[in-house]
GROMACS .gro file of C-alpha atoms in nm:
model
  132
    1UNK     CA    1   1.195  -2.275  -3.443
    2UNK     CA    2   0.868  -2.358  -3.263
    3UNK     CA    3   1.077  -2.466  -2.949
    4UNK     CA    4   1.324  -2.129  -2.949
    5UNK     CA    5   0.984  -1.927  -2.968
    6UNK     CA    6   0.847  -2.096  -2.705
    7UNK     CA    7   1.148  -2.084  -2.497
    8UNK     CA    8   1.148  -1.719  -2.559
    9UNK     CA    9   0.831  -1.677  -2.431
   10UNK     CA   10   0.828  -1.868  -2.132
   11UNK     CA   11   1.167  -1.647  -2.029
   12UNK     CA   12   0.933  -1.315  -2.046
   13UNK     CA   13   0.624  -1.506  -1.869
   14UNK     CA   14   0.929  -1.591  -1.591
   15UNK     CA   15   1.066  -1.204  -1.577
   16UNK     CA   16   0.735  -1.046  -1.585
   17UNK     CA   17   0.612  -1.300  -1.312
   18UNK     CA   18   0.977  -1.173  -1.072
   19UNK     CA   19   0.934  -0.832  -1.146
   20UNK     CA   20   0.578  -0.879  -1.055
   21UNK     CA   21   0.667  -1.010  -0.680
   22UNK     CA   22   0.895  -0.738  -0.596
   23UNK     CA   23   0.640  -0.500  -0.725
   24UNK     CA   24   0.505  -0.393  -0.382
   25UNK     CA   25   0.835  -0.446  -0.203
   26UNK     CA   26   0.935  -0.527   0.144
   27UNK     CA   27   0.702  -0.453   0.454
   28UNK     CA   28   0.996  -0.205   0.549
   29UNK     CA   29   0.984  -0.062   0.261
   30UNK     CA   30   0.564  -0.038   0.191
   31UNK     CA   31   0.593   0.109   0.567
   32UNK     CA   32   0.823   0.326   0.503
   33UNK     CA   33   0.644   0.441   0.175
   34UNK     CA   34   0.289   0.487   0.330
   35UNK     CA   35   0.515   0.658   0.643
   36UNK     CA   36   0.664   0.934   0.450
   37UNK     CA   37   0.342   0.983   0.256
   38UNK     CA   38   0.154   1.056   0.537
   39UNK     CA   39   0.423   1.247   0.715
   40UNK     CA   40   0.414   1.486   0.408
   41UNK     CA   41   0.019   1.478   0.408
   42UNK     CA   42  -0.075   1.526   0.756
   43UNK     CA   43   0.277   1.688   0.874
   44UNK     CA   44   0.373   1.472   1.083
   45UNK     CA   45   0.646   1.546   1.374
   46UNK     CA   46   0.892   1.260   1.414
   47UNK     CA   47   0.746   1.105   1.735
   48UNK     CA   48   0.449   1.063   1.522
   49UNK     CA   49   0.590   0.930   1.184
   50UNK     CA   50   0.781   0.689   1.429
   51UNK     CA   51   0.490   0.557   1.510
   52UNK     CA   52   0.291   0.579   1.244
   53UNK     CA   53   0.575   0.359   1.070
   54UNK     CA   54   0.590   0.119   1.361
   55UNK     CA   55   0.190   0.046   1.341
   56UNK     CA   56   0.207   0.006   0.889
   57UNK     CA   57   0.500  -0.200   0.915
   58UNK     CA   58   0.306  -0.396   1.205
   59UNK     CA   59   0.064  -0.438   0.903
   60UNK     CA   60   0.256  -0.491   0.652
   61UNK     CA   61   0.436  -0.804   0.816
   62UNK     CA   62   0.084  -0.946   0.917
   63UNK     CA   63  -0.026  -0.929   0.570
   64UNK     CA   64   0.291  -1.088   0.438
   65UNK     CA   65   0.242  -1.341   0.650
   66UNK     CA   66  -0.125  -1.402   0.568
   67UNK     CA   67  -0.042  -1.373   0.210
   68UNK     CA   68   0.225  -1.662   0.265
   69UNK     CA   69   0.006  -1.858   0.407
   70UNK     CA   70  -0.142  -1.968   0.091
   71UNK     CA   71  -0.514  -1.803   0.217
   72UNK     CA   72  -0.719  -1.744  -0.097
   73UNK     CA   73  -0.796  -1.367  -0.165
   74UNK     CA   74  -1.158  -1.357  -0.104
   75UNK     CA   75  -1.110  -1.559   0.216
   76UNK     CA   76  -0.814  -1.306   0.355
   77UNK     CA   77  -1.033  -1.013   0.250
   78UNK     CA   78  -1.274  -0.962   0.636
   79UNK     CA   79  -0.972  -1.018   0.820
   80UNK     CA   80  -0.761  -0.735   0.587
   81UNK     CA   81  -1.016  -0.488   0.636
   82UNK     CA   82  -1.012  -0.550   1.036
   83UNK     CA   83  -0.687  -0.509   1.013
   84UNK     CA   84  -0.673  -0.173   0.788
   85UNK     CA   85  -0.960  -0.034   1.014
   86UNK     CA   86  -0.780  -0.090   1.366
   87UNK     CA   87  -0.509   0.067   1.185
   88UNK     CA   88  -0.674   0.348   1.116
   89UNK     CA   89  -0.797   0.384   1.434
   90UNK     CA   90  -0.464   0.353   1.575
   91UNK     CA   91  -0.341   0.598   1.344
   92UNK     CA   92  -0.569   0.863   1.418
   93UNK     CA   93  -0.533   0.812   1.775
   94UNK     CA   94  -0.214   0.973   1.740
   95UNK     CA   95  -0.320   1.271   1.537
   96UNK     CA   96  -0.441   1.641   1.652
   97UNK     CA   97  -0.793   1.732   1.510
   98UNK     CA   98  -0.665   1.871   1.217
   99UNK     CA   99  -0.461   1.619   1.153
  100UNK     CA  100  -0.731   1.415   1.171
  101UNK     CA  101  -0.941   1.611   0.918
  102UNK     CA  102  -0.724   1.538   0.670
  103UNK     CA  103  -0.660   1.189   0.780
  104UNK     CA  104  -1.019   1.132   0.731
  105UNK     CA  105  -0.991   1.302   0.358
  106UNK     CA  106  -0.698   1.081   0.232
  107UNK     CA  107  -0.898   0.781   0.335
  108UNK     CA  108  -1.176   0.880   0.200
  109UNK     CA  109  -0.984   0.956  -0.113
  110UNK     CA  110  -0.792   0.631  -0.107
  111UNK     CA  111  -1.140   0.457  -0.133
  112UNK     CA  112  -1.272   0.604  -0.381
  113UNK     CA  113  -0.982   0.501  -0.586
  114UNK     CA  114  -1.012   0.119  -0.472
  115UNK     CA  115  -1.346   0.171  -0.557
  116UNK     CA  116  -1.241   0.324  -0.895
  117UNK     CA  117  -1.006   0.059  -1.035
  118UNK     CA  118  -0.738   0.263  -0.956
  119UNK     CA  119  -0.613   0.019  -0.670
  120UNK     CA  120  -0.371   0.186  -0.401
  121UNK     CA  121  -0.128   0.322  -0.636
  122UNK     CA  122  -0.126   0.710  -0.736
  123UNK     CA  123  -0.073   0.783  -1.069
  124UNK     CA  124   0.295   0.907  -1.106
  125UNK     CA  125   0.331   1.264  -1.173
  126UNK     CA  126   0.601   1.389  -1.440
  127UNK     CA  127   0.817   1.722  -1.391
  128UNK     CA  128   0.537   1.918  -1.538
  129UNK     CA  129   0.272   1.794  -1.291
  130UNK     CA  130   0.061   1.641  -1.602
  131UNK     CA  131  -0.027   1.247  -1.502
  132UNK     CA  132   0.191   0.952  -1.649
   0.00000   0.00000   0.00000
């Protein structure tokens, strides 16, 4: 019995650990994510969510890559936040003032909720707009 519970156990610790990797997904796919967010934020004509996708998914390969490396978290973390701040610069350099207004806003938003706990990820909204 002890060895069937045990077996049973170590099959969630295995599922939870795969669903776990996929969690963020691709870097096509976390581009492609932050690109249509920001499209819909900062309205965003298509020459400019073009390239706006072509700079995160520029990112997003660098940090898989990093992250592959086998780099410890605290030792990757100067070298992510050079890379998140040319980004950013990048980014805006594409944007019209107002754009950049509200760039500025969502960043400063998206800090406060690293700052928070709250990591990257928005809380999910159901139909009725209450938080899930």
């Amino acid at each position: 019995m002890k060895k069937v519970a045990f077996i049973f156990i170590l099959f969630l610790a295995s599922i939870s650990f795969v669903n776990g990797q996929g969690r963020m997904g691709t870097p096509e796919e976390r581009a492609q994510r932050q690109a249509a967010q920001l499209e819909t934020r900062l309205k965003l004509s298509g020459d400019q969510k073009t390239k706006v996708y072509e700079i995160l998914f520029n990112q997003a390969k660098t940090v898989d890559s990093l992250r592959k490396g086998g780099s410890d978290f605290q030792a990757m973390r100067p070298k992510l936040r050079e890379m998140q701040e040319e980004s950013n610069k990048k980014i805006s350099d594409l944007l019209n003032e107002d754009q950049k207004k509200t760039y500025a806003t969502y960043l400063e938003e998206r800090r406060n909720r690293m700052q928070n706990g709250q990591g990257g990820q928005q809380r999910r909204r159901n139909n009725s707009g209450n938080q899930e």
